[in-house]
Amino acid sequence: MPALVVVGAQWGDEGKGKATDQLGSQVDYVVKFNGGNNAGHTVVIDGEKYALHLLPSGILSPGVTPVIGNGVVIDIEVLYQELDALESRGVDTSKLLISGSAHVIPSYNRAMDKVTERFLGKRRIGTTGRGIGPTYSDKINRVGIRVWDLFDEKILRAKVEGALEQKNHLLVKVYNRREVLVEEIVQELLALAERLRPMVHDTALVLNKALDEGKTVLFEGGQATMLDIDHGTYPFVTSSNATSGGVCTGSGVGPTRINRVIGVIKAYTTRVGEGPFPTELFDEMGIHLQKTGGEFGVTTGRARRCGWYDAVVARYASRVNGLTDLVLTKLDVLTGIEEIPVCVAYDVDGVRYDEMPTDQSAYHHAKPIYEYFPGWTEDIYGVQKFEDLPKNAQAYVLALEGISGCRISSIGTGPGREHTIVRHELVD
Ligand code: GDP
Ligand code: IMO
Ligand code: MG
């Protein structure tokens, strides 16, 4: 019955796709439970690069059944584009299961996302512009469109009418945009319905039965702890629960069934979009990390902001997710740096904080308190054994383990499946 969870421990792009892919041969199902095509996961197999957005990374493992759970928001056109692109590269996508209770991103919500950001001006979030926030808002406001609705034209029309009633007032009177016509949206969605139908299932039932039968299920988080709507740096967050709690609501699998929660964390930190980031670097070292780490977004192509490892964030992620293991990625990127600073606590207006301040004003004032670790110059790209790392790299990893609230079970030394050091097996 093992169910394991992979979540991001920082602000996203930690390497969750690679971590999930690596476990692919040991699991039966890989389930996406939150977010949508705001995610961008890169997986490198035998030197070939795959970029996944809406599909779970497990789709690249032949034995795996990929599942899109009820907590995901689906842009159906993007889904088809992604499926077609993978099929054309010889990936079998026929096993994909989609929850009928997942919400659909209608085209008007992509427009809403962009227009809202424009109106926020200086207060903008820096969203991916994929309609994620407006679609989750509709879900909570109870005017969302779910996958099931696409198969009943009458219900679909009534729901689109309901959703657009308020939205058109906003679009026309506040945002100065043209009115969205109900019929246009209904036809747009109906045209997409047929291909979807065979993929749609009661995925909560499928997953619970699979666990009853002793199958292994892996839940793959999109975004990350610090972008979680409840536990992240609100309001500079995404609109879903990206922490392990989101697994249960986003899939219909209860917490008692989960036995491993794996947090993926970079050996330094990055963030895309706006919002506080205490260890951010504004100097040449930031540019060095960006270049060496290839820190450019998979979804929007934006340059990622870069900074040092933040152990306060790591401890917080360990706590709010109940992490059992950390997967440390991109250690190879730090090669050649003479002395590596690690943030161990914050100074907030003269007061030391060892734990994450939950008050937004305090967090915006947080200054990192650093400890410094000696670097290494030996090339560690592709190293597969901990003992083969230079002593200083070993000491850096052990130091991070000591202050991050969780054991480090695996270490990434390159983007490929094989560029990994395994210290503790992640699947029992
Ligand atoms: P995700 O969104 O968490 O799946 O992460 P992304 O795919 O957006 O970003 C992580 C990037 O780092 C990708 O380009 C990966 O191929 C790459 N990557 C993952 N692990 C490692 C590692 O250990 N070393 C190096 N050099 N690159 C890595
Ligand atoms: P993966 O799964 C990094 C960020 C956006 C923005 C904020 C809200 O690849 O780690 P949204 O479009 O979700 O409303 O944007 O969240 N963001 C991500 N940053 N990685 C991601 O996904 C992200 N998904 C959203 O940049 O700041
Ligand atoms: Mg990413």
Tab-separated table of C-alpha atoms and ligand atoms in Angstrom:
chain	number	residue	atom	x	y	z
A	1	MET	CA	0.000	0.000	0.000
A	2	PRO	CA	2.881	2.490	-0.114
A	3	ALA	CA	1.968	6.019	-1.083
A	4	LEU	CA	4.743	8.535	-1.384
A	5	VAL	CA	4.728	12.228	-2.034
A	6	VAL	CA	7.230	14.477	-3.816
A	7	VAL	CA	6.931	18.210	-3.056
A	8	GLY	CA	9.048	21.286	-3.665
A	9	ALA	CA	10.689	22.609	-0.508
A	10	GLN	CA	11.541	26.124	-1.765
A	11	TRP	CA	9.923	28.384	-4.412
A	12	GLY	CA	9.661	25.825	-7.211
A	13	ASP	CA	11.966	24.416	-9.898
A	14	GLU	CA	13.914	22.362	-7.375
A	15	GLY	CA	14.079	19.364	-9.726
A	16	LYS	CA	10.827	17.596	-8.786
A	17	GLY	CA	10.466	16.290	-12.347
A	18	LYS	CA	13.837	14.560	-12.230
A	19	ALA	CA	13.151	13.144	-8.746
A	20	THR	CA	9.762	11.777	-9.839
A	21	ASP	CA	11.150	10.337	-13.046
A	22	GLN	CA	13.883	8.584	-11.118
A	23	LEU	CA	11.356	6.740	-9.006
A	24	GLY	CA	9.308	5.865	-12.114
A	25	SER	CA	10.591	2.317	-12.428
A	26	GLN	CA	9.641	1.561	-8.811
A	27	VAL	CA	6.055	2.882	-8.806
A	28	ASP	CA	2.750	1.965	-10.467
A	29	TYR	CA	0.972	5.336	-10.506
A	30	VAL	CA	2.191	8.940	-10.635
A	31	VAL	CA	-0.468	11.469	-9.663
A	32	LYS	CA	-0.529	15.223	-10.138
A	33	PHE	CA	-2.712	16.687	-7.387
A	34	ASN	CA	-2.366	20.489	-7.613
A	35	GLY	CA	-1.672	23.329	-10.022
A	36	GLY	CA	-1.834	23.151	-13.777
A	37	ASN	CA	0.305	24.221	-16.685
A	38	ASN	CA	2.005	26.873	-14.553
A	39	ALA	CA	4.385	24.013	-13.685
A	40	GLY	CA	7.411	23.247	-15.816
A	41	HIS	CA	9.381	20.092	-15.127
A	42	THR	CA	12.465	19.121	-17.085
A	43	VAL	CA	13.392	15.475	-17.302
A	44	VAL	CA	16.552	14.322	-19.049
A	45	ILE	CA	16.651	10.680	-20.189
A	46	ASP	CA	19.722	9.396	-22.038
A	47	GLY	CA	20.621	12.980	-22.893
A	48	GLU	CA	17.129	13.697	-24.329
A	49	LYS	CA	15.275	16.569	-22.724
A	50	TYR	CA	11.522	16.533	-22.029
A	51	ALA	CA	9.578	19.533	-20.692
A	52	LEU	CA	6.334	18.648	-18.915
A	53	HIS	CA	3.697	21.106	-17.756
A	54	LEU	CA	0.304	19.576	-17.185
A	55	LEU	CA	1.207	15.919	-17.400
A	56	PRO	CA	2.772	14.100	-14.449
A	57	SER	CA	6.463	13.335	-15.015
A	58	GLY	CA	5.649	9.632	-14.522
A	59	ILE	CA	4.244	9.583	-18.055
A	60	LEU	CA	7.803	9.010	-19.278
A	61	SER	CA	8.119	5.689	-17.406
A	62	PRO	CA	6.622	2.841	-19.452
A	63	GLY	CA	5.108	0.860	-16.548
A	64	VAL	CA	3.455	3.851	-14.879
A	65	THR	CA	-0.195	4.908	-15.045
A	66	PRO	CA	-0.214	8.729	-14.985
A	67	VAL	CA	-3.135	10.399	-13.220
A	68	ILE	CA	-4.406	13.980	-13.154
A	69	GLY	CA	-6.285	14.331	-9.875
A	70	ASN	CA	-9.296	16.444	-8.933
A	71	GLY	CA	-7.118	19.190	-7.419
A	72	VAL	CA	-5.563	20.086	-10.774
A	73	VAL	CA	-6.826	22.807	-13.121
A	74	ILE	CA	-6.738	21.742	-16.763
A	75	ASP	CA	-6.218	23.802	-19.893
A	76	ILE	CA	-7.523	21.174	-22.315
A	77	GLU	CA	-5.848	22.616	-25.396
A	78	VAL	CA	-2.501	22.542	-23.612
A	79	LEU	CA	-3.198	18.981	-22.523
A	80	TYR	CA	-3.708	17.876	-26.127
A	81	GLN	CA	-0.633	19.755	-27.324
A	82	GLU	CA	1.460	18.076	-24.663
A	83	LEU	CA	0.057	14.633	-25.408
A	84	ASP	CA	0.638	15.073	-29.159
A	85	ALA	CA	4.199	16.298	-28.618
A	86	LEU	CA	5.033	13.270	-26.452
A	87	GLU	CA	3.325	10.823	-28.820
A	88	SER	CA	5.342	12.226	-31.719
A	89	ARG	CA	8.499	11.379	-29.738
A	90	GLY	CA	7.330	7.810	-29.214
A	91	VAL	CA	6.028	8.132	-25.635
A	92	ASP	CA	2.945	6.019	-24.924
A	93	THR	CA	0.346	8.300	-23.330
A	94	SER	CA	-2.635	5.955	-23.641
A	95	LYS	CA	-2.792	5.113	-19.929
A	96	LEU	CA	-3.493	8.666	-18.758
A	97	LEU	CA	-6.433	8.939	-16.325
A	98	ILE	CA	-8.099	12.270	-15.579
A	99	SER	CA	-10.445	13.078	-12.714
A	100	GLY	CA	-13.886	14.229	-13.846
A	101	SER	CA	-13.924	16.531	-10.829
A	102	ALA	CA	-10.861	18.492	-11.924
A	103	HIS	CA	-11.628	22.043	-13.006
A	104	VAL	CA	-11.172	23.291	-16.536
A	105	ILE	CA	-9.356	26.540	-17.395
A	106	PRO	CA	-11.697	28.334	-19.823
A	107	SER	CA	-10.112	30.834	-22.212
A	108	TYR	CA	-11.680	33.775	-20.349
A	109	ASN	CA	-9.625	32.903	-17.269
A	110	ARG	CA	-6.375	33.177	-19.182
A	111	ALA	CA	-7.510	36.664	-20.208
A	112	MET	CA	-8.554	37.410	-16.615
A	113	ASP	CA	-5.129	36.381	-15.276
A	114	LYS	CA	-3.304	38.750	-17.612
A	115	VAL	CA	-5.653	41.682	-17.168
A	116	THR	CA	-5.653	41.357	-13.355
A	117	GLU	CA	-1.867	41.386	-13.293
A	118	ARG	CA	-1.800	44.479	-15.488
A	119	PHE	CA	-4.200	46.267	-13.155
A	120	LEU	CA	-2.221	45.289	-10.071
A	121	GLY	CA	0.725	47.264	-11.495
A	122	LYS	CA	3.463	47.456	-8.863
A	123	ARG	CA	1.599	44.970	-6.665
A	124	ARG	CA	1.539	42.285	-9.370
A	125	ILE	CA	2.384	38.679	-8.463
A	126	GLY	CA	4.308	37.887	-11.639
A	127	THR	CA	2.025	34.948	-12.471
A	128	THR	CA	2.644	32.590	-15.362
A	129	GLY	CA	-0.446	34.036	-17.093
A	130	ARG	CA	-1.987	30.607	-17.560
A	131	GLY	CA	-5.324	31.371	-15.877
A	132	ILE	CA	-4.460	29.420	-12.728
A	133	GLY	CA	-5.544	32.001	-10.113
A	134	PRO	CA	-8.884	32.923	-11.741
A	135	THR	CA	-9.774	29.236	-12.206
A	136	TYR	CA	-9.102	28.369	-8.564
A	137	SER	CA	-11.060	31.516	-7.594
A	138	ASP	CA	-14.018	30.248	-9.629
A	139	LYS	CA	-13.730	26.873	-7.915
A	140	ILE	CA	-13.902	28.451	-4.464
A	141	ASN	CA	-16.652	30.843	-5.592
A	142	ARG	CA	-18.596	27.813	-6.860
A	143	VAL	CA	-18.806	29.076	-10.423
A	144	GLY	CA	-16.146	26.771	-11.878
A	145	ILE	CA	-16.482	24.383	-14.812
A	146	ARG	CA	-15.497	20.796	-14.086
A	147	VAL	CA	-14.455	18.125	-16.557
A	148	TRP	CA	-17.733	16.241	-15.999
A	149	ASP	CA	-19.694	19.324	-17.122
A	150	LEU	CA	-18.305	19.019	-20.656
A	151	PHE	CA	-20.351	15.877	-21.239
A	152	ASP	CA	-23.738	17.459	-20.512
A	153	GLU	CA	-24.385	20.369	-22.826
A	154	LYS	CA	-27.320	21.738	-20.845
A	155	ILE	CA	-25.407	21.817	-17.605
A	156	LEU	CA	-22.332	23.217	-19.337
A	157	ARG	CA	-24.331	26.120	-20.794
A	158	ALA	CA	-25.906	26.885	-17.426
A	159	LYS	CA	-22.500	26.861	-15.711
A	160	VAL	CA	-20.820	29.054	-18.316
A	161	GLU	CA	-23.741	31.478	-18.042
A	162	GLY	CA	-23.334	31.546	-14.270
A	163	ALA	CA	-19.608	32.138	-14.477
A	164	LEU	CA	-19.834	34.888	-17.067
A	165	GLU	CA	-22.626	36.814	-15.400
A	166	GLN	CA	-20.275	38.419	-12.893
A	167	LYS	CA	-17.162	38.223	-14.993
A	168	ASN	CA	-18.577	40.153	-17.922
A	169	HIS	CA	-19.478	43.044	-15.641
A	170	LEU	CA	-15.893	43.080	-14.458
A	171	LEU	CA	-14.363	42.656	-17.897
A	172	VAL	CA	-16.477	45.358	-19.551
A	173	LYS	CA	-16.986	47.917	-16.785
A	174	VAL	CA	-13.701	47.686	-14.898
A	175	TYR	CA	-11.174	46.270	-17.296
A	176	ASN	CA	-12.510	47.848	-20.462
A	177	ARG	CA	-12.498	44.595	-22.399
A	178	ARG	CA	-15.096	43.140	-24.734
A	179	GLU	CA	-17.894	40.962	-23.354
A	180	VAL	CA	-17.294	37.211	-23.541
A	181	LEU	CA	-20.173	35.404	-25.249
A	182	VAL	CA	-21.618	32.364	-23.492
A	183	GLU	CA	-22.191	30.485	-26.734
A	184	GLU	CA	-18.615	31.011	-27.914
A	185	ILE	CA	-17.273	29.426	-24.735
A	186	VAL	CA	-19.781	26.577	-24.785
A	187	GLN	CA	-18.818	25.683	-28.366
A	188	GLU	CA	-15.107	26.045	-27.567
A	189	LEU	CA	-15.410	23.568	-24.701
A	190	LEU	CA	-17.754	21.141	-26.468
A	191	ALA	CA	-15.298	20.881	-29.342
A	192	LEU	CA	-12.681	19.678	-26.877
A	193	ALA	CA	-14.871	17.200	-25.009
A	194	GLU	CA	-14.887	14.112	-27.193
A	195	ARG	CA	-11.168	13.352	-27.094
A	196	LEU	CA	-11.183	13.763	-23.326
A	197	ARG	CA	-14.026	11.389	-22.568
A	198	PRO	CA	-12.170	8.040	-22.586
A	199	MET	CA	-9.526	9.434	-20.218
A	200	VAL	CA	-12.040	10.525	-17.571
A	201	HIS	CA	-12.515	8.346	-14.482
A	202	ASP	CA	-13.276	8.401	-10.792
A	203	THR	CA	-9.565	8.616	-10.079
A	204	ALA	CA	-10.013	8.697	-6.271
A	205	LEU	CA	-11.618	5.260	-6.489
A	206	VAL	CA	-8.941	3.971	-8.866
A	207	LEU	CA	-6.138	5.138	-6.560
A	208	ASN	CA	-7.667	3.805	-3.352
A	209	LYS	CA	-8.268	0.427	-4.980
A	210	ALA	CA	-4.703	0.378	-6.272
A	211	LEU	CA	-3.414	1.040	-2.747
A	212	ASP	CA	-5.670	-1.740	-1.407
A	213	GLU	CA	-4.052	-4.088	-3.906
A	214	GLY	CA	-0.571	-3.182	-2.682
A	215	LYS	CA	0.358	-1.004	-5.655
A	216	THR	CA	2.775	1.922	-5.185
A	217	VAL	CA	1.412	5.417	-5.805
A	218	LEU	CA	3.585	8.508	-6.092
A	219	PHE	CA	2.057	11.975	-5.778
A	220	GLU	CA	3.996	14.626	-7.664
A	221	GLY	CA	3.603	18.201	-6.461
A	222	GLY	CA	3.641	21.200	-8.748
A	223	GLN	CA	5.046	24.526	-7.446
A	224	ALA	CA	6.378	24.364	-3.892
A	225	THR	CA	6.016	24.980	-0.168
A	226	MET	CA	6.823	28.703	-0.313
A	227	LEU	CA	4.306	29.149	-3.157
A	228	ASP	CA	1.526	27.312	-1.269
A	229	ILE	CA	-1.658	29.391	-0.915
A	230	ASP	CA	-1.737	28.797	2.881
A	231	HIS	CA	1.869	28.211	3.897
A	232	GLY	CA	3.769	30.257	1.318
A	233	THR	CA	4.771	33.916	1.123
A	234	TYR	CA	1.179	35.098	0.618
A	235	PRO	CA	0.088	36.947	-1.492
A	236	PHE	CA	3.130	36.153	-3.667
A	237	VAL	CA	2.082	32.554	-4.110
A	238	THR	CA	0.177	30.319	-6.481
A	239	SER	CA	-3.489	29.515	-5.866
A	240	SER	CA	-3.308	25.875	-4.788
A	241	ASN	CA	-1.959	23.797	-1.891
A	242	ALA	CA	1.434	22.690	-3.111
A	243	THR	CA	2.384	21.205	0.281
A	244	SER	CA	1.748	17.586	1.230
A	245	GLY	CA	-1.676	18.463	2.677
A	246	GLY	CA	-2.811	19.188	-0.872
A	247	VAL	CA	-2.320	15.525	-1.775
A	248	CYS	CA	-5.389	14.398	0.157
A	249	THR	CA	-7.791	17.096	-1.019
A	250	GLY	CA	-6.345	17.026	-4.517
A	251	SER	CA	-6.620	13.280	-5.032
A	252	GLY	CA	-9.167	11.785	-2.653
A	253	VAL	CA	-6.581	9.619	-0.900
A	254	GLY	CA	-6.555	9.905	2.903
A	255	PRO	CA	-3.516	10.938	5.002
A	256	THR	CA	-3.260	7.548	6.763
A	257	ARG	CA	-2.190	5.970	3.486
A	258	ILE	CA	0.882	8.150	2.974
A	259	ASN	CA	4.136	6.778	4.345
A	260	ARG	CA	6.853	8.902	2.727
A	261	VAL	CA	6.976	12.626	2.066
A	262	ILE	CA	9.998	13.643	0.024
A	263	GLY	CA	11.000	17.301	-0.216
A	264	VAL	CA	13.084	18.345	-3.200
A	265	ILE	CA	15.501	21.184	-2.460
A	266	LYS	CA	18.290	22.879	-4.400
A	267	ALA	CA	21.768	23.290	-2.937
A	268	TYR	CA	21.044	27.033	-3.372
A	269	THR	CA	17.721	28.860	-3.930
A	270	THR	CA	15.779	30.282	-6.880
A	271	ARG	CA	12.497	32.092	-7.309
A	272	VAL	CA	10.498	33.231	-10.371
A	273	GLY	CA	8.051	36.117	-10.194
A	274	GLU	CA	7.622	38.703	-7.453
A	275	GLY	CA	7.778	38.384	-3.675
A	276	PRO	CA	10.237	38.276	-0.784
A	277	PHE	CA	13.423	36.195	-1.055
A	278	PRO	CA	15.821	36.906	1.836
A	279	THR	CA	18.953	35.209	0.432
A	280	GLU	CA	18.587	36.688	-3.072
A	281	LEU	CA	21.840	37.813	-4.699
A	282	PHE	CA	21.963	40.987	-6.750
A	283	ASP	CA	25.641	40.766	-7.661
A	284	GLU	CA	27.796	38.766	-10.050
A	285	MET	CA	27.462	35.657	-7.904
A	286	GLY	CA	23.707	35.679	-8.592
A	287	ILE	CA	24.425	35.842	-12.317
A	288	HIS	CA	27.021	33.072	-11.934
A	289	LEU	CA	24.442	30.759	-10.301
A	290	GLN	CA	21.863	31.655	-12.960
A	291	LYS	CA	24.260	30.833	-15.783
A	292	THR	CA	25.890	27.755	-14.277
A	293	GLY	CA	22.566	26.364	-13.083
A	294	GLY	CA	20.718	27.219	-16.318
A	295	GLU	CA	18.167	29.071	-14.217
A	296	PHE	CA	15.626	30.083	-16.830
A	297	GLY	CA	11.953	29.111	-16.511
A	298	VAL	CA	10.684	26.038	-18.374
A	299	THR	CA	7.214	27.569	-18.699
A	300	THR	CA	7.730	31.279	-19.301
A	301	GLY	CA	11.450	31.442	-20.117
A	302	ARG	CA	11.906	34.106	-17.433
A	303	ALA	CA	15.291	34.343	-15.703
A	304	ARG	CA	15.054	32.890	-12.197
A	305	ARG	CA	16.218	35.016	-9.277
A	306	CYS	CA	19.084	33.222	-7.496
A	307	GLY	CA	20.406	33.178	-3.930
A	308	TRP	CA	22.031	31.019	-1.253
A	309	TYR	CA	20.582	27.997	0.519
A	310	ASP	CA	18.134	29.026	3.189
A	311	ALA	CA	17.964	26.575	6.099
A	312	VAL	CA	15.072	28.487	7.701
A	313	VAL	CA	13.027	27.689	4.578
A	314	ALA	CA	14.258	24.079	4.673
A	315	ARG	CA	13.242	23.614	8.330
A	316	TYR	CA	9.869	25.229	7.635
A	317	ALA	CA	9.295	22.942	4.638
A	318	SER	CA	10.288	19.916	6.729
A	319	ARG	CA	7.744	20.932	9.345
A	320	VAL	CA	4.698	21.918	7.272
A	321	ASN	CA	5.033	18.945	4.921
A	322	GLY	CA	6.081	16.389	7.536
A	323	LEU	CA	9.069	15.516	5.372
A	324	THR	CA	10.693	12.110	5.821
A	325	ASP	CA	13.455	12.692	3.238
A	326	LEU	CA	15.146	15.477	1.350
A	327	VAL	CA	16.409	15.165	-2.212
A	328	LEU	CA	19.203	17.738	-2.570
A	329	THR	CA	19.679	18.822	-6.190
A	330	LYS	CA	22.224	20.761	-8.221
A	331	LEU	CA	25.194	20.334	-5.888
A	332	ASP	CA	27.359	20.336	-9.038
A	333	VAL	CA	26.387	23.970	-9.708
A	334	LEU	CA	28.276	25.111	-6.592
A	335	THR	CA	31.651	23.757	-7.779
A	336	GLY	CA	34.305	26.455	-7.929
A	337	ILE	CA	32.810	28.798	-5.342
A	338	GLU	CA	35.472	29.537	-2.731
A	339	GLU	CA	33.257	29.966	0.278
A	340	ILE	CA	29.554	29.051	0.326
A	341	PRO	CA	27.224	31.048	2.587
A	342	VAL	CA	24.198	29.290	4.079
A	343	CYS	CA	21.413	31.197	5.782
A	344	VAL	CA	20.856	29.696	9.247
A	345	ALA	CA	18.487	32.310	10.727
A	346	TYR	CA	17.033	35.755	9.988
A	347	ASP	CA	17.555	39.134	11.517
A	348	VAL	CA	14.234	40.966	11.553
A	349	ASP	CA	14.715	44.549	12.704
A	350	GLY	CA	17.361	43.480	15.223
A	351	VAL	CA	15.556	40.341	16.453
A	352	ARG	CA	16.922	36.890	15.603
A	353	TYR	CA	14.418	34.452	14.093
A	354	ASP	CA	15.432	30.801	13.934
A	355	GLU	CA	12.037	29.843	12.534
A	356	MET	CA	10.027	31.293	9.655
A	357	PRO	CA	8.183	34.494	10.600
A	358	THR	CA	4.561	33.986	9.571
A	359	ASP	CA	3.758	37.669	9.609
A	360	GLN	CA	4.206	39.175	6.154
A	361	SER	CA	5.682	42.466	7.364
A	362	ALA	CA	8.350	40.646	9.373
A	363	TYR	CA	9.243	38.423	6.442
A	364	HIS	CA	9.685	41.389	4.125
A	365	HIS	CA	12.235	42.767	6.613
A	366	ALA	CA	14.095	39.461	7.112
A	367	LYS	CA	17.855	39.677	6.533
A	368	PRO	CA	19.842	36.453	6.314
A	369	ILE	CA	22.302	35.489	9.029
A	370	TYR	CA	24.979	33.440	7.254
A	371	GLU	CA	27.385	30.681	8.199
A	372	TYR	CA	30.185	30.065	5.713
A	373	PHE	CA	31.393	26.717	4.386
A	374	PRO	CA	34.583	26.065	2.396
A	375	GLY	CA	33.927	25.225	-1.263
A	376	TRP	CA	35.617	22.762	-3.646
A	377	THR	CA	37.118	23.003	-7.109
A	378	GLU	CA	37.050	19.351	-8.242
A	379	ASP	CA	34.472	18.584	-10.952
A	380	ILE	CA	31.660	16.575	-9.329
A	381	TYR	CA	29.376	16.398	-12.363
A	382	GLY	CA	27.804	12.943	-12.534
A	383	VAL	CA	29.367	11.604	-9.312
A	384	GLN	CA	27.320	8.638	-8.035
A	385	LYS	CA	28.919	7.810	-4.684
A	386	PHE	CA	29.008	10.035	-1.634
A	387	GLU	CA	32.596	8.928	-0.870
A	388	ASP	CA	33.661	10.155	-4.330
A	389	LEU	CA	32.671	13.738	-3.500
A	390	PRO	CA	35.484	16.049	-2.371
A	391	LYS	CA	35.671	16.309	1.422
A	392	ASN	CA	34.367	19.883	1.411
A	393	ALA	CA	31.339	18.907	-0.701
A	394	GLN	CA	30.620	16.050	1.707
A	395	ALA	CA	30.936	18.439	4.640
A	396	TYR	CA	28.576	20.937	2.936
A	397	VAL	CA	25.903	18.257	2.460
A	398	LEU	CA	26.268	16.994	6.039
A	399	ALA	CA	26.069	20.560	7.351
A	400	LEU	CA	22.852	21.164	5.389
A	401	GLU	CA	21.440	17.904	6.718
A	402	GLY	CA	22.223	18.991	10.265
A	403	ILE	CA	20.314	22.279	9.988
A	404	SER	CA	17.457	21.420	7.611
A	405	GLY	CA	15.301	19.298	9.880
A	406	CYS	CA	15.409	16.187	7.700
A	407	ARG	CA	17.864	13.600	6.388
A	408	ILE	CA	19.248	14.039	2.874
A	409	SER	CA	18.531	10.782	1.069
A	410	SER	CA	19.657	11.629	-2.420
A	411	ILE	CA	21.992	14.176	-4.022
A	412	GLY	CA	21.866	15.469	-7.595
A	413	THR	CA	25.152	15.968	-9.430
A	414	GLY	CA	23.703	16.641	-12.886
A	415	PRO	CA	20.380	16.753	-14.758
A	416	GLY	CA	20.369	13.154	-16.011
A	417	ARG	CA	18.694	10.187	-14.339
A	418	GLU	CA	22.112	8.686	-13.685
A	419	HIS	CA	23.661	11.838	-12.179
A	420	THR	CA	22.593	10.972	-8.667
A	421	ILE	CA	23.994	9.808	-5.344
A	422	VAL	CA	21.559	7.638	-3.396
A	423	ARG	CA	22.175	7.586	0.362
A	424	HIS	CA	18.845	6.054	1.429
A	425	GLU	CA	16.346	4.276	-0.833
A	426	LEU	CA	13.140	6.292	-1.265
A	427	VAL	CA	10.767	3.452	-2.106
A	428	ASP	CA	10.480	0.674	0.495
B	1	GDP	P1	10.823	21.210	-11.253
B	1	GDP	O1	9.849	22.212	-11.709
B	1	GDP	O2	10.944	21.129	-9.766
B	1	GDP	O3	10.608	19.856	-11.866
B	1	GDP	O4	12.258	21.710	-11.745
B	1	GDP	P2	12.627	22.322	-13.203
B	1	GDP	O5	12.672	21.219	-14.179
B	1	GDP	O6	11.785	23.504	-13.492
B	1	GDP	O7	14.071	22.903	-12.926
B	1	GDP	C1	15.130	22.094	-12.498
B	1	GDP	C2	16.264	22.143	-13.548
B	1	GDP	O8	17.440	21.608	-12.986
B	1	GDP	C3	15.986	21.294	-14.778
B	1	GDP	O9	16.580	21.934	-15.881
B	1	GDP	C4	16.676	19.983	-14.471
B	1	GDP	O10	17.073	19.274	-15.639
B	1	GDP	C5	17.877	20.465	-13.707
B	1	GDP	N1	18.403	19.557	-12.678
B	1	GDP	C6	17.721	18.772	-11.798
B	1	GDP	N2	18.575	18.191	-10.930
B	1	GDP	C7	19.822	18.620	-11.262
B	1	GDP	C8	21.134	18.409	-10.704
B	1	GDP	O11	21.331	17.709	-9.728
B	1	GDP	N3	22.173	19.058	-11.329
B	1	GDP	C9	22.007	19.870	-12.411
B	1	GDP	N4	23.065	20.474	-12.945
B	1	GDP	N5	20.788	20.091	-12.950
B	1	GDP	C10	19.715	19.490	-12.375
B	2	IMO	P1	7.165	24.178	-10.874
B	2	IMO	O1	6.147	23.084	-10.679
B	2	IMO	C1	8.325	28.312	-10.076
B	2	IMO	C2	5.064	31.203	-9.523
B	2	IMO	C3	4.904	32.275	-10.580
B	2	IMO	C4	4.340	33.387	-9.721
B	2	IMO	C5	3.433	32.654	-8.737
B	2	IMO	C6	1.952	32.626	-9.128
B	2	IMO	O2	7.862	24.141	-12.191
B	2	IMO	O3	8.080	24.274	-9.706
B	2	IMO	P2	0.575	31.343	-10.996
B	2	IMO	O4	0.682	31.377	-12.496
B	2	IMO	O5	0.751	29.994	-10.408
B	2	IMO	O6	-0.661	32.028	-10.503
B	2	IMO	O7	1.809	32.262	-10.486
B	2	IMO	O8	3.932	31.323	-8.688
B	2	IMO	N1	5.067	29.808	-10.063
B	2	IMO	C7	6.158	29.057	-10.156
B	2	IMO	N2	7.448	29.317	-9.906
B	2	IMO	N3	7.970	27.072	-10.467
B	2	IMO	C8	6.664	26.765	-10.698
B	2	IMO	O9	6.255	25.512	-10.958
B	2	IMO	C9	5.693	27.790	-10.586
B	2	IMO	N4	4.355	27.838	-10.763
B	2	IMO	C10	3.987	29.081	-10.422
B	2	IMO	O10	6.136	32.628	-11.152
B	2	IMO	O11	5.365	33.994	-8.962
B	3	MG	MG	9.770	23.962	-12.854
